XYZ file of C-alpha atoms in Angstrom:
445
model
C 0.000 0.000 0.000
C 1.596 3.259 -1.121
C 0.713 6.916 -0.601
C -1.574 7.014 -3.660
C -3.568 4.053 -2.355
C -3.830 5.706 1.059
C -4.993 8.986 -0.512
C -7.770 7.193 -2.403
C -8.923 5.244 0.665
C -8.928 8.387 2.802
C -10.789 10.433 0.168
C -13.420 7.723 -0.283
C -14.059 7.732 3.452
C -14.003 11.516 3.917
C -16.202 12.251 0.881
C -18.578 9.381 1.665
C -18.173 7.796 -1.750
C -20.738 4.998 -2.094
C -19.653 3.353 -5.356
C -16.324 2.805 -7.122
C -16.395 2.369 -10.889
C -13.469 0.474 -12.362
C -12.947 1.321 -16.031
C -11.028 -0.317 -18.873
C -11.531 -0.758 -22.618
C -11.829 -3.678 -24.970
C -9.663 -3.928 -28.082
C -11.982 -1.780 -30.194
C -12.103 0.960 -27.558
C -15.525 0.350 -25.975
C -15.558 1.503 -22.352
C -16.114 -1.304 -19.828
C -17.046 -0.814 -16.188
C -17.498 -2.810 -13.021
C -18.910 -1.179 -9.884
C -17.847 -2.184 -6.390
C -18.530 -0.970 -2.868
C -15.857 0.987 -0.951
C -15.451 -1.902 1.496
C -13.765 -3.901 -1.296
C -11.359 -1.158 -2.340
C -8.382 -2.045 -0.150
C -8.581 -5.663 -1.291
C -8.830 -4.511 -4.922
C -5.606 -2.541 -4.545
C -3.809 -5.573 -3.123
C -5.256 -8.385 -5.231
C -7.249 -6.825 -8.064
C -10.801 -7.656 -9.090
C -11.413 -10.897 -10.958
C -13.747 -11.069 -13.964
C -14.549 -13.281 -16.936
C -12.165 -12.105 -19.641
C -13.746 -14.392 -22.258
C -16.856 -12.192 -22.174
C -14.894 -9.083 -23.236
C -14.252 -8.643 -26.961
C -10.856 -10.071 -27.856
C -9.560 -10.581 -24.318
C -9.252 -14.338 -23.867
C -10.664 -17.751 -24.695
C -13.138 -19.617 -22.468
C -10.339 -21.902 -21.290
C -8.321 -18.848 -20.177
C -11.177 -16.713 -18.906
C -9.881 -15.709 -15.458
C -8.708 -12.101 -15.723
C -7.833 -9.465 -13.126
C -8.491 -5.716 -13.139
C -5.941 -3.760 -11.099
C -7.189 -0.223 -10.287
C -4.655 2.532 -10.939
C -4.947 4.956 -7.983
C -3.347 7.805 -9.970
C -6.529 7.927 -12.110
C -8.949 8.290 -9.175
C -11.573 10.994 -9.730
C -14.969 11.707 -8.205
C -17.794 11.660 -10.740
C -19.508 15.063 -11.086
C -23.101 14.016 -11.762
C -23.952 12.534 -8.371
C -23.278 15.514 -6.074
C -26.958 16.347 -5.640
C -27.657 12.741 -4.598
C -25.156 11.863 -1.856
C -26.478 8.319 -1.603
C -25.310 7.757 -5.181
C -21.934 9.547 -5.011
C -19.372 7.589 -7.030
C -15.772 7.767 -8.211
C -13.857 6.066 -10.990
C -10.417 4.617 -11.639
C -8.898 3.164 -14.772
C -7.538 -0.353 -14.473
C -4.583 -2.272 -15.790
C -5.568 -5.788 -16.831
C -3.484 -8.705 -15.575
C -3.347 -12.471 -15.827
C -3.946 -14.631 -12.717
C -0.172 -14.897 -12.162
C 0.058 -11.117 -11.920
C 1.722 -10.585 -15.300
C 0.295 -7.779 -17.474
C -2.283 -8.947 -19.973
C -0.894 -8.740 -23.486
C -4.355 -7.868 -24.812
C -4.915 -4.844 -22.559
C -4.903 -1.734 -24.820
C -3.598 0.363 -21.924
C -0.656 -2.019 -21.519
C 0.067 -1.894 -25.266
C 0.429 1.882 -25.057
C 2.420 1.622 -21.834
C 4.946 -0.623 -23.646
C 5.580 2.153 -26.171
C 5.809 4.736 -23.397
C 8.446 2.541 -21.733
C 10.254 2.157 -25.051
C 10.303 5.945 -25.484
C 11.595 6.373 -21.918
C 14.417 3.918 -22.596
C 15.522 6.254 -25.395
C 15.245 9.310 -23.155
C 11.864 10.608 -24.351
C 8.537 11.482 -22.764
C 5.697 11.753 -25.268
C 3.122 14.516 -24.781
C -0.236 14.588 -26.565
C -2.995 17.168 -27.004
C -6.078 16.251 -29.073
C -8.699 18.466 -30.691
C -11.848 16.359 -30.433
C -14.748 16.982 -32.820
C -18.259 15.588 -32.499
C -21.850 16.305 -33.439
C -24.760 17.224 -31.197
C -28.037 15.887 -32.571
C -31.666 16.207 -31.580
C -33.163 13.010 -30.213
C -35.476 11.531 -32.839
C -37.320 8.231 -33.101
C -35.862 7.502 -36.543
C -32.093 6.906 -36.375
C -31.785 7.870 -40.059
C -33.441 11.239 -39.401
C -30.364 13.108 -38.146
C -31.134 16.657 -37.046
C -28.357 18.950 -35.735
C -29.114 20.936 -32.599
C -28.290 24.235 -34.348
C -27.550 25.867 -37.684
C -24.240 27.409 -36.672
C -20.935 27.538 -38.528
C -17.257 27.929 -37.637
C -16.767 29.904 -34.399
C -20.413 30.996 -34.425
C -21.985 32.137 -31.202
C -25.193 30.115 -31.315
C -28.315 32.003 -30.290
C -30.928 29.418 -31.243
C -29.433 26.233 -29.904
C -31.252 23.217 -28.504
C -28.355 22.767 -26.064
C -27.156 26.353 -25.425
C -25.172 25.571 -22.287
C -23.684 22.342 -23.546
C -20.035 23.301 -24.102
C -19.798 25.211 -20.814
C -21.278 22.302 -18.871
C -19.060 19.809 -20.688
C -15.909 21.811 -19.920
C -16.869 22.222 -16.257
C -17.530 18.493 -15.962
C -14.190 17.633 -17.582
C -12.304 20.068 -15.344
C -13.973 18.511 -12.287
C -12.516 15.173 -13.422
C -9.009 16.607 -13.597
C -9.049 17.001 -17.399
C -7.733 20.409 -18.385
C -9.373 21.960 -21.427
C -7.984 24.776 -23.537
C -10.658 25.879 -26.004
C -14.127 25.001 -27.184
C -15.966 26.333 -30.195
C -18.558 25.573 -32.808
C -17.096 23.763 -35.805
C -17.893 24.320 -39.486
C -21.103 22.276 -39.764
C -24.479 22.698 -38.041
C -24.378 20.865 -34.712
C -20.646 20.146 -34.888
C -18.557 21.016 -31.832
C -14.886 20.928 -30.886
C -13.220 20.835 -27.472
C -9.420 20.898 -27.202
C -7.607 19.261 -24.298
C -4.448 20.636 -22.724
C -1.372 18.498 -23.314
C -0.512 15.630 -20.976
C 1.677 12.551 -21.204
C 0.330 10.220 -23.852
C -0.931 7.468 -21.502
C -2.775 9.959 -19.314
C -4.203 11.551 -22.452
C -5.585 8.228 -23.686
C -7.377 7.917 -20.324
C -8.620 11.487 -20.774
C -10.043 10.715 -24.235
C -12.044 7.785 -22.864
C -13.344 9.946 -20.017
C -14.070 12.778 -22.462
C -16.322 10.652 -24.640
C -18.216 9.351 -21.610
C -18.655 12.798 -20.048
C -19.723 14.500 -23.277
C -22.409 11.876 -23.823
C -23.596 12.297 -20.222
C -23.858 16.090 -20.503
C -25.642 15.761 -23.852
C -28.122 13.309 -22.357
C -28.823 15.696 -19.469
C -29.706 18.401 -22.000
C -31.980 16.098 -23.984
C -29.739 15.731 -27.033
C -27.370 13.091 -28.417
C -23.595 13.375 -28.884
C -21.947 11.228 -31.529
C -18.266 10.645 -32.271
C -19.092 8.802 -35.488
C -16.423 9.893 -38.009
C -18.916 11.038 -40.688
C -22.622 10.896 -39.838
C -23.674 13.285 -42.655
C -23.055 12.732 -46.347
C -22.842 16.432 -47.198
C -21.089 17.777 -44.087
C -17.572 17.487 -42.676
C -16.514 14.498 -40.621
C -15.302 14.541 -37.030
C -11.581 14.149 -36.488
C -9.377 13.938 -33.425
C -6.379 15.916 -34.652
C -3.648 15.088 -32.158
C -0.588 17.224 -31.407
C 2.444 15.153 -30.393
C 5.831 16.181 -29.057
C 8.771 14.447 -27.382
C 10.584 15.868 -24.382
C 14.025 15.025 -23.041
C 13.673 16.050 -19.419
C 12.492 19.670 -19.534
C 13.697 20.219 -23.122
C 11.463 19.836 -26.168
C 13.281 17.385 -28.445
C 11.315 18.701 -31.444
C 12.654 22.262 -31.173
C 15.634 23.670 -33.037
C 15.859 27.494 -33.064
C 18.253 27.412 -36.025
C 15.882 25.549 -38.344
C 13.594 27.425 -40.742
C 10.529 25.908 -39.080
C 12.173 25.444 -35.652
C 12.081 21.671 -36.242
C 14.895 19.491 -34.924
C 16.267 16.469 -36.759
C 14.516 14.357 -34.128
C 11.185 15.910 -35.109
C 11.888 15.381 -38.811
C 12.760 11.725 -38.290
C 9.591 11.347 -36.166
C 7.425 12.843 -38.933
C 9.127 10.619 -41.511
C 8.294 7.580 -39.372
C 4.615 8.554 -39.286
C 4.570 9.095 -43.057
C 6.429 5.851 -43.815
C 4.143 3.643 -41.712
C 0.877 5.559 -42.157
C -0.654 3.049 -44.582
C -0.128 0.012 -42.395
C -1.493 1.719 -39.269
C -4.494 3.457 -40.863
C -6.719 0.513 -39.874
C -5.979 1.431 -36.235
C -6.219 5.223 -36.493
C -9.377 4.900 -38.638
C -10.983 1.660 -37.554
C -14.546 1.903 -38.868
C -16.032 1.535 -42.344
C -17.457 5.014 -41.858
C -13.964 6.392 -41.093
C -13.092 6.307 -44.794
C -16.099 8.415 -45.740
C -14.391 11.164 -43.730
C -10.926 10.587 -45.195
C -12.108 10.388 -48.792
C -14.962 12.899 -48.805
C -14.347 15.191 -45.837
C -13.115 18.775 -45.703
C -9.538 19.167 -44.445
C -9.169 15.398 -44.021
C -5.914 13.921 -45.342
C -6.163 11.487 -48.235
C -2.426 11.150 -48.837
C 0.673 10.482 -46.741
C 2.148 13.961 -46.776
C 3.426 16.567 -44.355
C 3.254 20.317 -44.546
C 3.853 23.548 -42.695
C 0.501 25.053 -41.661
C -1.063 22.875 -44.380
C -4.371 21.464 -43.150
C -4.682 19.121 -46.130
C -1.553 17.192 -45.069
C -1.486 14.063 -42.931
C 1.101 15.649 -40.616
C 0.896 19.400 -40.104
C 3.585 21.513 -38.464
C 1.848 24.467 -36.761
C 3.604 27.807 -37.087
C 2.104 29.455 -34.022
C 4.871 30.763 -31.728
C 7.742 29.305 -33.766
C 10.354 30.546 -31.303
C 8.630 29.171 -28.223
C 10.403 25.897 -27.406
C 7.591 24.199 -25.510
C 5.157 24.863 -28.371
C 7.082 22.929 -31.028
C 4.959 19.954 -31.976
C 3.465 18.060 -34.904
C -0.232 17.551 -35.592
C -1.509 14.184 -36.852
C -4.703 14.894 -38.803
C -5.813 11.443 -39.935
C -7.010 10.209 -36.534
C -10.793 10.301 -36.152
C -12.972 10.640 -33.094
C -14.010 6.959 -33.048
C -10.605 5.391 -32.327
C -9.347 3.302 -29.466
C -6.982 6.030 -28.176
C -4.601 3.542 -26.515
C -3.964 1.582 -29.702
C -3.944 4.677 -31.911
C -1.389 6.513 -29.783
C 0.657 3.321 -29.433
C 1.089 2.876 -33.200
C 1.745 6.580 -33.799
C 4.401 6.706 -31.089
C 5.964 3.455 -32.291
C 6.160 4.726 -35.883
C 7.699 8.020 -34.808
C 10.257 6.308 -32.580
C 11.208 3.945 -35.400
C 11.737 6.935 -37.661
C 14.079 8.449 -35.076
C 15.892 5.196 -34.359
C 16.513 4.422 -38.029
C 16.950 8.078 -39.069
C 14.274 8.115 -41.752
C 14.718 10.901 -44.288
C 11.920 13.447 -44.571
C 10.837 14.569 -48.049
C 10.003 18.175 -48.907
C 6.776 19.521 -47.395
C 3.558 19.678 -49.419
C 2.660 23.262 -50.285
C -0.490 22.602 -52.327
C -4.008 21.815 -51.160
C -3.435 18.075 -51.490
C -7.148 17.350 -51.320
C -7.767 19.367 -54.515
C -5.053 17.610 -56.535
C -6.045 14.853 -58.954
C -4.780 11.341 -58.319
C -2.405 11.680 -61.273
C -1.049 14.965 -59.876
C -0.518 13.442 -56.435
C 1.363 10.491 -57.909
C 3.506 12.786 -60.049
C 4.470 14.704 -56.916
C 5.410 11.490 -55.112
C 2.437 11.430 -52.717
C 1.047 8.002 -51.905
C -2.679 7.917 -51.198
C -3.882 6.550 -47.884
C -6.209 3.533 -47.973
C -9.580 4.587 -49.355
C -11.645 1.945 -47.526
C -11.452 -0.361 -44.538
C -10.866 -3.174 -47.029
C -7.708 -1.502 -48.381
C -6.542 -0.528 -44.894
C -6.857 -4.120 -43.649
C -4.870 -5.429 -46.615
C -2.031 -3.059 -45.693
C -2.383 -3.877 -42.001
C -2.328 -7.667 -42.351
C 0.977 -7.563 -44.256
C 2.683 -5.467 -41.572
C 5.146 -7.243 -39.309
C 5.660 -3.886 -37.615
C 1.997 -3.623 -36.546
C 2.043 -7.213 -35.277
C 5.117 -6.363 -33.212
C 3.625 -3.174 -31.742
C 0.213 -4.649 -30.912
C 1.258 -8.212 -30.113
C 0.120 -11.247 -32.085
C -3.135 -11.834 -30.175
C -4.437 -8.270 -30.558
C -3.178 -8.096 -34.146
C -5.009 -11.301 -35.123
C -8.178 -10.479 -33.197
C -8.396 -6.972 -34.648
C -7.885 -8.334 -38.142
C -10.575 -11.029 -37.755
C -13.059 -8.628 -36.200
C -12.593 -5.969 -38.849
C -12.732 -8.397 -41.794
C -16.020 -9.652 -40.401
C -17.291 -6.066 -40.147
C -16.268 -5.398 -43.756
C -17.880 -8.574 -45.084
C -21.129 -7.796 -43.232
C -21.089 -4.384 -44.878
C -20.451 -5.859 -48.316
C -23.465 -8.204 -48.009
C -25.888 -5.300 -47.762
C -28.039 -4.243 -50.692
C -28.164 -0.463 -50.508
C -30.802 1.976 -51.738
C -28.205 3.353 -54.170
C -27.905 -0.093 -55.808
C -31.655 -0.540 -55.968
C -32.159 2.904 -57.454
C -29.488 2.377 -60.120
C -29.898 -1.301 -60.948
C -33.429 -2.501 -60.208
C -34.800 -1.627 -63.657
C -32.119 -3.553 -65.549
């Protein structure tokens, strides 16, 4: 029992917390929860909480079903929605998943990211992340195909006729109460589309924050009688929702991406990191864009990257180098723009960090930056300029993914194989459908 454990136990007693929620995710990023009484908390810290791992997507087989959730006391936070009902006051902690012998579970997404964090630390780096998370607010309707935004606003609009006028303020207050620092919130370009930006934190903590963010946003939306969706592209004729993520590496207190003598203040370390992302982008797109719908955003969305490029202030590039405060060391970072709002953040950040570290380790060369609006170029023009298109469908992404020894190494064989099987099944189910477009075009033949 260490000081963090003692702090949690003392806080639970002093604040009269009645329920403890233990959180973790499955391989696809769905949030899982088990609730226990405070009387079991000390035992949970010492021994963990056993559960049937075979019932969680991708975790284990029936013959290996015993699994243990070990609560991480550093993630303890009191939930904000129960304060008016003291008999229901609860708190949550994220868990690390272990095998019965105490060894980390190789299928735990949090552990997969932690392995890359440890790998970065062994090379002297701490990875910091700051996502810009987009999502839609929709009116609640009986027909799921009848999607109605809560407002008619546009980029940075101050909504005056909004079904959920206090939503962003309430969401930010709820996130702050959970220890998640926010920087900005604003209306995005499409009716009903919102964005909230999180202040940078180490990449493992940030993955926890993203999971909490999605839960809290949905809770606040529900309280205001509307629905929040992180679906990458719910509307055919409107922009998709991304999770543009700013990444940087620090060596102690120094930003390893900063070089004051470079034209763009980018160090060689940063350039190798970007080159690693570009080089491995095709094989990891299935992770950073894991749904069939994800490719509707990449192929038909505004400011969504369709090619493996990088650019300075270029929002059509896969990797963008912001030019705000070029001379400010701590601000030097790169922005990954392919990631969408429906990812498993642990796996997504794990593959991005692994690719960047490999680029540094093997000193990948970085090509010249893209200066054009890549999205407006024809396919022939992109090929002539040396740009390789990203996968245009989950089918193509899986074909790249399944040939990647690198992805199998980063994720581990079990997660790699499970993800592949699950996603092929999703794709084949999609292919079997007869759509209204097919009927409209082909029925009269």
